[in-house]
Amino acid sequence: MKLFVTLALALGLIPAPVEYIPAQGVCVREKVVVKQDSKEFRKVTASLEPFQQKEAYRITVSPRKIKIEALTDEGFFRAGKSLEQLKAVGPIPCGVIFDYPRLRHRGLMIDESRSFNGIDFLKKQIDAMALLKLNVLHLHLDDSAGWRIYIDSYPDLTGKTAFRMGRTYHEWEAGKYKFTSADDPDGYGGYYSKEQLRELVEYAAQRFITVIPEIEMPGHSMEVGYAYPEVLCVHPNGKVHTGAWDLCPGSEATFQLLEAVLEEVIDIFLSPFIHIGGDEATMKTWPECVNCRKRMEEEGFTDVKQLQGYLVRRIEAFVRTHGRRIIGWDEILETGVPEGAVVQSWRGVEGGLKASAMGYDYIMSPNSHCYYNYYQDLIRKEPKAVGELVSLRFTYGYEPLADGMDPEHLLGVQANLWTELIPTQEHAEYMLYPRLFALAETAWSPSSAKEFQGFRERARALLDVFRGMGYNTFDMDSESELARSGFQRFEQLEKYKAQYETAH
Ligand code: ACM
Ligand code: ZN
């Protein structure tokens, strides 16, 4: 095993393959021979999980021939991406690569609400994901800072909130959260048409990537209340709580809107999962709202938190009747998780541990390791980010299966890119690359094959390839010794804090 690991790392491939047996020389004539679903390869992959078999491939490279074996189009696609990457970093070395994924969900989330990037940017990131064998793009399509998907039955969602005053999220916040119209020359924003999203779903599917839409509820939803105030809480004096960040779970208008939106979303996206958010509801307006109080009385609730559970259960049932499953951020664990829901752990790994113990499927995207809007190097040399250090080495060191977790229910891992502090596409790419290389290896490669120094060398070479393809990336050569040394979250290493923060 040790021999394989060392040699696999000599192969310039990210994610590192399961097995690589080198031979003498390099390929000088790329005559590709394809073997579909051979008996022999079926035997080789017989002990793998079905999702692994589907993506498994074997490439045999000799000086004048390249043989590719796989069982499905997806397997051939993964093999093709391996060859594309190997060719990009040098001549293809002779030998045999046998490969399949560790985890089934290998994802990236992009927040399109706080900053809006547009279709071309998303396609470009899908291309990068395909090269890295990632297979899930999760789009955060709405938040208080703007609604980004056109909905026929509620056109004011984009009509009233897709454009705002303030180029950046913080300018918008400083200007007291003002929206404007599409034709305002001082406005900022945009939204996706259904045609664009259908095309994106197809573009991703051709690359064996699933697009999971997120419609956020009941928190982070100020823009919905701005467009349709009937989804907001009502004070006993009859006044609507305008400016509330949460939807009213007491109002039937809330469910009418959410179900109509979800119906249209389900019609566009082919994903078996629909993300319904569920994080950070403030619940501030709920205790005094006449509709929330009525709902609590009817349902026999004693705590306003139970209203969130009510909303999640009702929406889950609706999504299920449409043949899909919900994913929710880990807060959904606090108010009763419906059977079949998937929990996405973001507040560290605790949500994953709890979901696992309770028998739910779960996805790991702990902010400690997988939030790529966090700093990747010392504060003093980086653009303003969120104040924890998630260096390449630190994120690479992430092992999603913590002690006590049930591997059967671990669907996968995901990196999240929240864009409050990331106003441009160049900046977004700078935060993603090379850290997304690390996520890809964590998600695909066997944990026993991971070794940082070899990975760093491969990442350095692949980063040049990415730059050549027009991606803006972090400069690994300028990375501080502290970040490179495996430095962890700064509050755990008090002695480094001054160095980390100096001159910022
Ligand atoms: C989150 O970062 N609020 C899911
Ligand atoms: Zn209410």
Short mmCIF file of C-alpha atoms and ligand atoms in Angstrom, two decimals:
data_model
loop_
_atom_site.label_atom_id
_atom_site.label_comp_id
_atom_site.label_asym_id
_atom_site.label_seq_id
_atom_site.Cartn_x
_atom_site.Cartn_y
_atom_site.Cartn_z
CA MET A 1 0.00 0.00 0.00
CA LYS A 2 2.75 2.40 0.96
CA LEU A 3 4.43 1.75 -2.41
CA PHE A 4 1.22 2.59 -4.28
CA VAL A 5 0.75 5.76 -2.28
CA THR A 6 4.22 7.08 -3.00
CA LEU A 7 3.97 6.28 -6.68
CA ALA A 8 0.41 7.59 -7.02
CA LEU A 9 1.62 10.90 -5.73
CA ALA A 10 4.36 10.97 -8.36
CA LEU A 11 1.52 11.05 -10.89
CA GLY A 12 0.45 14.66 -11.35
CA LEU A 13 -3.24 14.07 -10.81
CA ILE A 14 -5.76 15.74 -8.48
CA PRO A 15 -7.62 14.02 -6.95
CA ALA A 16 -5.02 11.27 -6.50
CA PRO A 17 -6.25 7.97 -7.94
CA VAL A 18 -6.96 4.91 -5.86
CA GLU A 19 -4.14 2.96 -7.49
CA TYR A 20 -1.31 3.70 -9.92
CA ILE A 21 1.17 1.14 -11.14
CA PRO A 22 3.88 2.89 -13.14
CA ALA A 23 5.67 1.50 -16.19
CA GLN A 24 8.70 2.68 -18.17
CA GLY A 25 8.41 5.67 -20.47
CA VAL A 26 5.74 8.08 -21.59
CA CYS A 27 2.99 7.99 -24.16
CA VAL A 28 4.20 9.33 -27.51
CA ARG A 29 1.22 8.48 -29.67
CA GLU A 30 -2.23 8.94 -28.22
CA LYS A 31 -4.20 6.22 -29.93
CA VAL A 32 -7.12 5.76 -27.56
CA VAL A 33 -8.88 2.40 -27.38
CA VAL A 34 -12.10 2.22 -25.43
CA LYS A 35 -13.46 -0.94 -23.79
CA GLN A 36 -17.03 -0.61 -22.64
CA ASP A 37 -18.33 -2.82 -19.88
CA SER A 38 -15.89 -5.72 -20.35
CA LYS A 39 -16.38 -8.87 -18.28
CA GLU A 40 -12.93 -8.44 -16.84
CA PHE A 41 -13.50 -4.87 -15.67
CA ARG A 42 -16.86 -5.85 -14.24
CA LYS A 43 -15.02 -8.43 -12.14
CA VAL A 44 -12.42 -5.89 -11.00
CA THR A 45 -15.14 -3.54 -9.77
CA ALA A 46 -17.55 -6.17 -8.43
CA SER A 47 -16.88 -5.44 -4.77
CA LEU A 48 -17.46 -1.69 -5.08
CA GLU A 49 -20.61 0.21 -4.10
CA PRO A 50 -22.94 0.88 -7.05
CA PHE A 51 -22.11 4.62 -7.08
CA GLN A 52 -18.40 3.74 -7.17
CA GLN A 53 -18.85 1.21 -9.98
CA LYS A 54 -20.67 3.82 -12.02
CA GLU A 55 -17.68 6.18 -11.87
CA ALA A 56 -14.87 3.61 -11.86
CA TYR A 57 -12.35 3.54 -14.68
CA ARG A 58 -9.00 2.02 -15.58
CA ILE A 59 -6.50 3.62 -17.91
CA THR A 60 -3.60 1.60 -19.28
CA VAL A 61 -1.00 3.86 -20.86
CA SER A 62 1.71 2.40 -23.07
CA PRO A 63 4.07 4.34 -25.39
CA ARG A 64 1.80 3.99 -28.43
CA LYS A 65 -1.63 3.25 -27.00
CA ILE A 66 -4.02 4.34 -24.25
CA LYS A 67 -6.68 1.85 -23.22
CA ILE A 68 -9.68 3.08 -21.21
CA GLU A 69 -12.07 0.74 -19.42
CA ALA A 70 -15.28 1.75 -17.64
CA LEU A 71 -18.81 0.48 -17.15
CA THR A 72 -20.73 3.67 -17.89
CA ASP A 73 -20.46 6.96 -19.78
CA GLU A 74 -19.75 8.59 -16.44
CA GLY A 75 -16.77 6.29 -15.86
CA PHE A 76 -15.39 7.17 -19.31
CA PHE A 77 -15.94 10.85 -18.56
CA ARG A 78 -13.94 10.63 -15.32
CA ALA A 79 -11.17 8.80 -17.17
CA GLY A 80 -11.14 11.47 -19.86
CA LYS A 81 -10.71 14.18 -17.24
CA SER A 82 -7.76 12.30 -15.73
CA LEU A 83 -6.09 12.15 -19.14
CA GLU A 84 -6.86 15.83 -19.77
CA GLN A 85 -5.22 16.80 -16.50
CA LEU A 86 -2.19 14.55 -17.00
CA LYS A 87 -1.64 15.96 -20.49
CA ALA A 88 -1.88 19.50 -19.19
CA VAL A 89 0.94 19.02 -16.68
CA GLY A 90 3.30 17.07 -18.96
CA PRO A 91 3.63 13.94 -21.10
CA ILE A 92 1.37 11.11 -19.96
CA PRO A 93 3.50 8.57 -18.08
CA CYS A 94 3.09 4.87 -18.91
CA GLY A 95 1.37 2.70 -16.35
CA VAL A 96 -2.03 1.65 -15.10
CA ILE A 97 -4.45 3.91 -13.21
CA PHE A 98 -7.37 2.26 -11.45
CA ASP A 99 -9.75 4.71 -9.87
CA TYR A 100 -13.17 5.28 -8.29
CA PRO A 101 -14.62 7.80 -5.82
CA ARG A 102 -14.67 7.56 -2.06
CA LEU A 103 -17.84 9.67 -1.57
CA ARG A 104 -20.93 10.15 -3.71
CA HIS A 105 -21.58 13.87 -3.02
CA ARG A 106 -18.56 16.03 -3.90
CA GLY A 107 -19.83 19.55 -3.86
CA LEU A 108 -19.34 23.27 -4.11
CA MET A 109 -21.87 25.89 -3.02
CA ILE A 110 -21.85 29.36 -4.52
CA ASP A 111 -23.87 32.18 -2.96
CA GLU A 112 -25.41 34.06 -5.88
CA SER A 113 -27.48 36.39 -3.70
CA ARG A 114 -24.91 38.53 -1.89
CA SER A 115 -22.96 38.85 -5.13
CA PHE A 116 -24.37 37.88 -8.51
CA ASN A 117 -21.97 36.20 -10.91
CA GLY A 118 -24.01 35.11 -13.93
CA ILE A 119 -24.20 32.06 -16.17
CA ASP A 120 -20.79 32.27 -17.85
CA PHE A 121 -19.07 32.32 -14.48
CA LEU A 122 -21.05 29.31 -13.29
CA LYS A 123 -20.24 27.36 -16.46
CA LYS A 124 -16.57 28.17 -16.02
CA GLN A 125 -16.64 26.82 -12.45
CA ILE A 126 -18.52 23.72 -13.67
CA ASP A 127 -15.65 23.11 -16.11
CA ALA A 128 -13.17 23.34 -13.24
CA MET A 129 -15.30 21.05 -11.09
CA ALA A 130 -15.42 18.47 -13.88
CA LEU A 131 -11.65 18.51 -14.15
CA LEU A 132 -11.47 17.89 -10.38
CA LYS A 133 -14.13 15.14 -10.46
CA LEU A 134 -16.54 17.14 -8.30
CA ASN A 135 -20.17 16.33 -9.04
CA VAL A 136 -22.52 18.71 -7.19
CA LEU A 137 -22.99 22.44 -7.70
CA HIS A 138 -25.24 23.86 -4.98
CA LEU A 139 -26.63 27.30 -5.85
CA HIS A 140 -27.75 29.57 -3.03
CA LEU A 141 -30.34 31.35 -5.16
CA ASP A 142 -31.92 33.74 -2.70
CA ASP A 143 -31.12 35.59 0.46
CA SER A 144 -32.03 38.95 1.97
CA ALA A 145 -29.64 40.69 -0.46
CA GLY A 146 -31.56 39.60 -3.55
CA TRP A 147 -33.71 36.96 -5.23
CA ARG A 148 -31.97 35.45 -8.28
CA ILE A 149 -34.38 33.12 -10.08
CA TYR A 150 -37.36 34.27 -12.12
CA ILE A 151 -40.66 32.80 -10.84
CA ASP A 152 -43.75 33.11 -13.07
CA SER A 153 -46.28 32.96 -10.24
CA TYR A 154 -44.43 35.53 -8.08
CA PRO A 155 -42.69 37.85 -10.59
CA ASP A 156 -42.04 40.59 -8.01
CA LEU A 157 -39.44 38.37 -6.31
CA THR A 158 -37.02 39.31 -9.06
CA GLY A 159 -39.04 42.34 -10.19
CA LYS A 160 -38.56 44.09 -6.86
CA THR A 161 -35.45 42.56 -5.26
CA ALA A 162 -33.00 41.37 -7.94
CA PHE A 163 -31.42 44.83 -8.03
CA ARG A 164 -30.21 46.78 -5.03
CA MET A 165 -28.45 49.98 -4.09
CA GLY A 166 -24.85 49.13 -3.26
CA ARG A 167 -22.32 47.31 -5.40
CA THR A 168 -21.19 45.24 -2.45
CA TYR A 169 -23.22 43.55 0.24
CA HIS A 170 -21.77 45.90 2.86
CA GLU A 171 -22.56 49.03 0.83
CA TRP A 172 -26.13 47.74 0.57
CA GLU A 173 -26.19 47.13 4.33
CA ALA A 174 -24.71 50.58 5.06
CA GLY A 175 -27.38 52.13 2.81
CA LYS A 176 -30.10 50.45 4.88
CA TYR A 177 -31.00 47.59 2.56
CA LYS A 178 -32.53 49.45 -0.38
CA PHE A 179 -33.68 47.68 -3.53
CA THR A 180 -34.13 49.31 -6.90
CA SER A 181 -35.31 48.53 -10.42
CA ALA A 182 -33.39 46.84 -13.23
CA ASP A 183 -33.14 50.08 -15.20
CA ASP A 184 -31.56 52.12 -12.38
CA PRO A 185 -28.02 52.92 -13.59
CA ASP A 186 -26.85 53.03 -9.96
CA GLY A 187 -28.37 49.66 -9.14
CA TYR A 188 -26.48 46.38 -8.79
CA GLY A 189 -27.78 42.88 -9.31
CA GLY A 190 -29.32 40.45 -11.75
CA TYR A 191 -31.18 37.17 -11.88
CA TYR A 192 -31.36 33.95 -13.83
CA SER A 193 -34.11 33.25 -16.32
CA LYS A 194 -35.60 29.77 -16.43
CA GLU A 195 -34.07 29.21 -19.86
CA GLN A 196 -30.62 30.07 -18.51
CA LEU A 197 -31.01 27.72 -15.58
CA ARG A 198 -32.32 24.89 -17.75
CA GLU A 199 -29.32 25.36 -19.99
CA LEU A 200 -27.02 25.37 -16.96
CA VAL A 201 -28.57 22.15 -15.64
CA GLU A 202 -27.99 20.56 -19.05
CA TYR A 203 -24.44 21.91 -19.29
CA ALA A 204 -23.68 20.46 -15.86
CA ALA A 205 -25.38 17.13 -16.64
CA GLN A 206 -23.19 16.71 -19.72
CA ARG A 207 -20.29 16.87 -17.28
CA PHE A 208 -21.96 14.51 -14.78
CA ILE A 209 -22.56 17.33 -12.33
CA THR A 210 -25.89 17.80 -10.56
CA VAL A 211 -27.10 21.31 -9.78
CA ILE A 212 -28.91 21.53 -6.44
CA PRO A 213 -31.01 24.67 -6.01
CA GLU A 214 -31.40 26.24 -2.58
CA ILE A 215 -34.48 28.25 -1.74
CA GLU A 216 -33.80 29.70 1.68
CA MET A 217 -36.47 29.62 4.43
CA PRO A 218 -37.63 30.81 6.92
CA GLY A 219 -34.59 32.98 7.82
CA HIS A 220 -32.43 35.12 5.51
CA SER A 221 -35.60 36.11 3.65
CA MET A 222 -36.01 39.85 3.99
CA GLU A 223 -36.27 40.26 0.22
CA VAL A 224 -39.29 37.95 0.02
CA GLY A 225 -41.13 40.06 2.58
CA TYR A 226 -40.18 43.20 0.68
CA ALA A 227 -41.72 41.84 -2.54
CA TYR A 228 -44.74 40.12 -0.91
CA PRO A 229 -45.47 41.55 2.58
CA GLU A 230 -48.23 38.98 3.19
CA VAL A 231 -45.48 36.46 4.11
CA LEU A 232 -44.39 38.67 7.03
CA CYS A 233 -45.49 38.59 10.66
CA VAL A 234 -48.30 40.83 11.87
CA HIS A 235 -48.10 42.74 15.15
CA PRO A 236 -51.20 42.69 17.43
CA ASN A 237 -51.74 46.36 16.46
CA GLY A 238 -52.36 45.16 12.89
CA LYS A 239 -49.09 46.47 11.45
CA VAL A 240 -46.92 44.26 9.27
CA HIS A 241 -43.33 43.75 10.47
CA THR A 242 -41.66 45.19 7.41
CA GLY A 243 -37.92 44.64 7.28
CA ALA A 244 -38.17 41.31 9.14
CA TRP A 245 -35.50 38.81 8.08
CA ASP A 246 -37.77 35.79 8.66
CA LEU A 247 -40.88 34.56 6.90
CA CYS A 248 -44.00 34.13 9.04
CA PRO A 249 -44.67 30.41 9.61
CA GLY A 250 -48.14 31.32 10.88
CA SER A 251 -49.31 32.82 7.60
CA GLU A 252 -50.82 30.57 4.92
CA ALA A 253 -49.57 33.09 2.35
CA THR A 254 -46.04 31.97 3.25
CA PHE A 255 -46.81 28.37 2.31
CA GLN A 256 -48.63 29.41 -0.85
CA LEU A 257 -45.58 31.33 -1.98
CA LEU A 258 -43.01 28.71 -0.97
CA GLU A 259 -44.93 25.85 -2.57
CA ALA A 260 -45.50 27.78 -5.81
CA VAL A 261 -41.82 28.69 -5.93
CA LEU A 262 -40.70 25.14 -5.19
CA GLU A 263 -43.02 23.75 -7.84
CA GLU A 264 -41.37 25.97 -10.46
CA VAL A 265 -37.89 25.23 -9.11
CA ILE A 266 -38.53 21.47 -9.19
CA ASP A 267 -39.62 21.83 -12.80
CA ILE A 268 -36.24 23.35 -13.75
CA PHE A 269 -33.77 21.35 -11.67
CA LEU A 270 -33.42 17.60 -12.13
CA SER A 271 -31.60 17.06 -8.84
CA PRO A 272 -33.03 14.43 -6.48
CA PHE A 273 -32.42 17.00 -3.71
CA ILE A 274 -33.88 20.44 -3.10
CA HIS A 275 -32.09 22.52 -0.46
CA ILE A 276 -34.47 24.49 1.75
CA GLY A 277 -31.95 26.42 3.85
CA GLY A 278 -33.25 26.46 7.41
CA ASP A 279 -30.27 28.25 8.96
CA GLU A 280 -30.14 31.21 11.31
CA ALA A 281 -33.80 32.17 11.54
CA THR A 282 -33.87 35.03 14.07
CA MET A 283 -37.48 34.18 15.11
CA LYS A 284 -37.65 37.74 16.49
CA THR A 285 -41.09 38.63 15.17
CA TRP A 286 -42.71 35.28 15.84
CA PRO A 287 -43.56 35.54 19.58
CA GLU A 288 -45.86 38.54 19.17
CA CYS A 289 -47.23 37.85 15.68
CA VAL A 290 -50.98 37.19 15.61
CA ASN A 291 -50.65 34.52 12.93
CA CYS A 292 -47.73 32.77 14.64
CA ARG A 293 -49.59 32.76 17.93
CA LYS A 294 -52.65 31.30 16.28
CA ARG A 295 -50.55 28.57 14.65
CA MET A 296 -48.89 27.77 18.00
CA GLU A 297 -52.24 27.48 19.71
CA GLU A 298 -53.67 25.23 17.00
CA GLU A 299 -50.61 22.98 17.04
CA GLY A 300 -50.16 23.00 20.81
CA PHE A 301 -46.65 24.48 20.58
CA THR A 302 -45.02 25.93 23.69
CA ASP A 303 -41.87 27.36 22.07
CA VAL A 304 -41.63 29.56 18.95
CA LYS A 305 -38.80 27.32 17.72
CA GLN A 306 -41.41 24.65 17.06
CA LEU A 307 -42.75 26.90 14.29
CA GLN A 308 -39.56 26.32 12.34
CA GLY A 309 -40.02 22.55 12.73
CA TYR A 310 -43.62 22.95 11.53
CA LEU A 311 -42.47 24.82 8.42
CA VAL A 312 -39.71 22.32 7.64
CA ARG A 313 -42.07 19.34 8.03
CA ARG A 314 -44.74 20.89 5.82
CA ILE A 315 -42.26 21.83 3.12
CA GLU A 316 -40.55 18.43 3.31
CA ALA A 317 -43.91 16.70 2.74
CA PHE A 318 -44.57 18.98 -0.23
CA VAL A 319 -41.16 18.31 -1.77
CA ARG A 320 -41.56 14.56 -1.16
CA THR A 321 -44.87 14.47 -3.03
CA HIS A 322 -42.89 15.82 -5.99
CA GLY A 323 -40.46 12.91 -5.74
CA ARG A 324 -37.54 14.85 -4.28
CA ARG A 325 -35.76 14.95 -0.92
CA ILE A 326 -34.89 18.03 1.10
CA ILE A 327 -31.50 19.08 2.39
CA GLY A 328 -31.41 21.54 5.28
CA TRP A 329 -28.61 23.28 7.18
CA ASP A 330 -27.93 21.69 10.56
CA GLU A 331 -30.37 23.95 12.45
CA ILE A 332 -33.15 21.66 11.20
CA LEU A 333 -31.90 19.12 13.76
CA GLU A 334 -33.19 21.34 16.56
CA THR A 335 -36.87 21.15 15.73
CA GLY A 336 -37.53 17.59 14.60
CA VAL A 337 -36.15 16.34 11.29
CA PRO A 338 -38.60 14.68 8.93
CA GLU A 339 -37.66 11.19 7.79
CA GLY A 340 -35.77 11.26 4.50
CA ALA A 341 -34.34 14.74 5.02
CA VAL A 342 -30.60 15.26 4.61
CA VAL A 343 -28.70 17.34 7.17
CA GLN A 344 -25.87 19.58 6.03
CA SER A 345 -23.42 20.20 8.87
CA TRP A 346 -21.98 23.73 8.75
CA ARG A 347 -21.53 24.86 12.38
CA GLY A 348 -18.49 22.66 12.75
CA VAL A 349 -18.93 18.91 12.67
CA GLU A 350 -21.47 18.60 15.48
CA GLY A 351 -24.45 18.59 13.13
CA GLY A 352 -22.93 15.68 11.24
CA LEU A 353 -22.29 13.75 14.43
CA LYS A 354 -25.82 14.31 15.63
CA ALA A 355 -27.43 13.52 12.27
CA SER A 356 -25.37 10.35 12.05
CA ALA A 357 -26.37 9.26 15.54
CA MET A 358 -30.02 9.86 14.66
CA GLY A 359 -29.75 7.82 11.44
CA TYR A 360 -30.10 10.65 8.91
CA ASP A 361 -28.08 11.05 5.75
CA TYR A 362 -25.66 13.95 6.12
CA ILE A 363 -23.27 16.14 4.15
CA MET A 364 -20.21 17.65 5.79
CA SER A 365 -19.32 21.28 5.11
CA PRO A 366 -18.00 22.45 8.50
CA ASN A 367 -17.13 26.15 8.52
CA SER A 368 -13.88 25.27 10.32
CA HIS A 369 -12.50 23.54 7.21
CA CYS A 370 -14.82 23.99 4.23
CA TYR A 371 -15.77 27.69 4.20
CA TYR A 372 -13.68 29.14 1.40
CA ASN A 373 -14.88 32.67 2.14
CA TYR A 374 -12.60 32.44 5.20
CA TYR A 375 -8.99 33.66 5.01
CA GLN A 376 -6.55 31.37 3.21
CA ASP A 377 -3.48 33.20 4.52
CA LEU A 378 -2.46 35.92 6.98
CA ILE A 379 -4.96 38.76 7.34
CA ARG A 380 -2.33 41.35 6.54
CA LYS A 381 -1.65 40.02 3.04
CA GLU A 382 -5.15 38.99 2.02
CA PRO A 383 -8.27 40.81 0.86
CA LYS A 384 -10.76 41.20 3.69
CA ALA A 385 -12.38 37.86 4.49
CA VAL A 386 -13.96 36.10 7.43
CA GLY A 387 -11.68 35.94 10.43
CA GLU A 388 -10.58 32.33 10.63
CA LEU A 389 -7.70 30.78 8.75
CA VAL A 390 -8.62 27.95 6.39
CA SER A 391 -5.25 27.47 4.69
CA LEU A 392 -4.69 24.97 1.91
CA ARG A 393 -2.98 22.65 4.35
CA PHE A 394 -5.67 23.01 6.97
CA THR A 395 -8.53 22.30 4.57
CA TYR A 396 -6.56 19.42 3.02
CA GLY A 397 -6.25 17.85 6.47
CA TYR A 398 -10.00 17.57 6.85
CA GLU A 399 -11.30 14.03 7.40
CA PRO A 400 -15.09 14.00 6.99
CA LEU A 401 -15.69 10.77 8.85
CA ALA A 402 -15.12 11.74 12.48
CA ASP A 403 -14.90 9.13 15.23
CA GLY A 404 -18.30 7.63 15.82
CA MET A 405 -19.84 8.72 12.53
CA ASP A 406 -21.74 6.22 10.45
CA PRO A 407 -20.08 5.94 7.02
CA GLU A 408 -23.28 4.52 5.50
CA HIS A 409 -25.08 7.84 5.94
CA LEU A 410 -22.20 10.14 4.99
CA LEU A 411 -23.22 11.35 1.54
CA GLY A 412 -20.18 13.52 1.05
CA VAL A 413 -18.37 16.79 1.56
CA GLN A 414 -18.84 20.26 0.23
CA ALA A 415 -17.03 23.59 0.10
CA ASN A 416 -19.15 26.72 0.59
CA LEU A 417 -18.43 30.13 -0.88
CA TRP A 418 -20.51 32.86 0.77
CA THR A 419 -20.07 36.11 -1.09
CA GLU A 420 -20.74 39.00 1.31
CA LEU A 421 -17.06 39.95 1.03
CA ILE A 422 -16.48 38.59 -2.47
CA PRO A 423 -17.89 41.16 -4.89
CA THR A 424 -16.19 40.06 -8.13
CA GLN A 425 -15.75 36.90 -10.15
CA GLU A 426 -11.95 37.23 -10.02
CA HIS A 427 -12.12 37.38 -6.24
CA ALA A 428 -14.40 34.34 -6.11
CA GLU A 429 -11.93 32.30 -8.15
CA TYR A 430 -9.08 33.55 -5.99
CA MET A 431 -10.84 32.12 -2.93
CA LEU A 432 -11.63 28.80 -4.65
CA TYR A 433 -8.32 27.83 -6.23
CA PRO A 434 -6.32 25.96 -5.07
CA ARG A 435 -8.45 25.18 -2.00
CA LEU A 436 -11.05 23.41 -4.15
CA PHE A 437 -8.28 21.01 -5.25
CA ALA A 438 -7.98 19.92 -1.61
CA LEU A 439 -11.73 19.43 -1.26
CA ALA A 440 -11.74 17.32 -4.42
CA GLU A 441 -9.05 15.02 -3.05
CA THR A 442 -10.81 14.71 0.33
CA ALA A 443 -14.02 13.78 -1.46
CA TRP A 444 -12.63 11.39 -4.07
CA SER A 445 -9.37 9.81 -2.92
CA PRO A 446 -9.02 7.13 -0.25
CA SER A 447 -8.03 8.81 3.02
CA SER A 448 -4.97 6.51 3.14
CA ALA A 449 -3.69 8.07 -0.11
CA LYS A 450 -3.66 11.61 1.28
CA GLU A 451 -0.29 13.18 2.00
CA PHE A 452 0.16 16.92 2.06
CA GLN A 453 3.63 17.55 0.65
CA GLY A 454 2.97 15.53 -2.49
CA PHE A 455 -0.44 17.13 -2.84
CA ARG A 456 1.10 20.58 -2.54
CA GLU A 457 3.48 19.87 -5.41
CA ARG A 458 0.66 18.58 -7.60
CA ALA A 459 -1.51 21.53 -6.65
CA ARG A 460 1.28 23.95 -7.54
CA ALA A 461 1.55 22.42 -11.05
CA LEU A 462 -2.22 22.29 -11.56
CA LEU A 463 -2.54 25.89 -10.43
CA ASP A 464 -0.40 26.94 -13.40
CA VAL A 465 -2.71 24.97 -15.66
CA PHE A 466 -5.70 26.80 -14.15
CA ARG A 467 -4.03 30.15 -14.70
CA GLY A 468 -3.34 29.17 -18.30
CA MET A 469 -7.04 28.44 -18.70
CA GLY A 470 -7.91 31.92 -17.43
CA TYR A 471 -8.78 31.30 -13.79
CA ASN A 472 -7.66 33.86 -11.24
CA THR A 473 -5.99 32.00 -8.38
CA PHE A 474 -4.31 32.51 -5.05
CA ASP A 475 -0.52 32.72 -5.41
CA MET A 476 0.88 29.64 -3.69
CA ASP A 477 4.43 30.96 -4.01
CA SER A 478 3.55 33.89 -1.78
CA GLU A 479 1.92 31.73 0.89
CA SER A 480 3.23 32.53 4.37
CA GLU A 481 5.27 30.01 6.32
CA LEU A 482 2.62 30.07 9.00
CA ALA A 483 -0.16 28.99 6.65
CA ARG A 484 2.12 26.44 5.02
CA SER A 485 3.08 24.95 8.36
CA GLY A 486 -0.37 23.58 9.05
CA PHE A 487 -1.34 26.46 11.29
CA GLN A 488 -4.79 25.97 12.72
CA ARG A 489 -7.62 28.23 13.75
CA PHE A 490 -5.98 31.19 15.37
CA GLU A 491 -7.87 31.20 18.62
CA GLN A 492 -6.36 27.79 19.32
CA LEU A 493 -2.86 29.17 18.78
CA GLU A 494 -2.83 32.32 20.81
CA LYS A 495 0.91 32.81 20.38
CA TYR A 496 0.52 33.32 16.63
CA LYS A 497 -2.37 35.70 16.85
CA ALA A 498 -0.30 38.88 16.70
CA GLN A 499 1.64 37.63 13.70
CA TYR A 500 -1.57 36.64 11.94
CA GLU A 501 -3.23 39.98 12.47
CA THR A 502 -0.30 42.38 12.20
CA ALA A 503 -0.81 45.50 10.14
CA HIS A 504 -4.41 44.94 9.30
C1 ACM B 1 -24.59 29.22 6.90
O1 ACM B 1 -23.37 29.43 6.75
N1 ACM B 1 -25.35 30.13 7.49
C2 ACM B 1 -25.21 27.99 6.44
ZN ZN B 2 -45.75 35.36 12.16
#
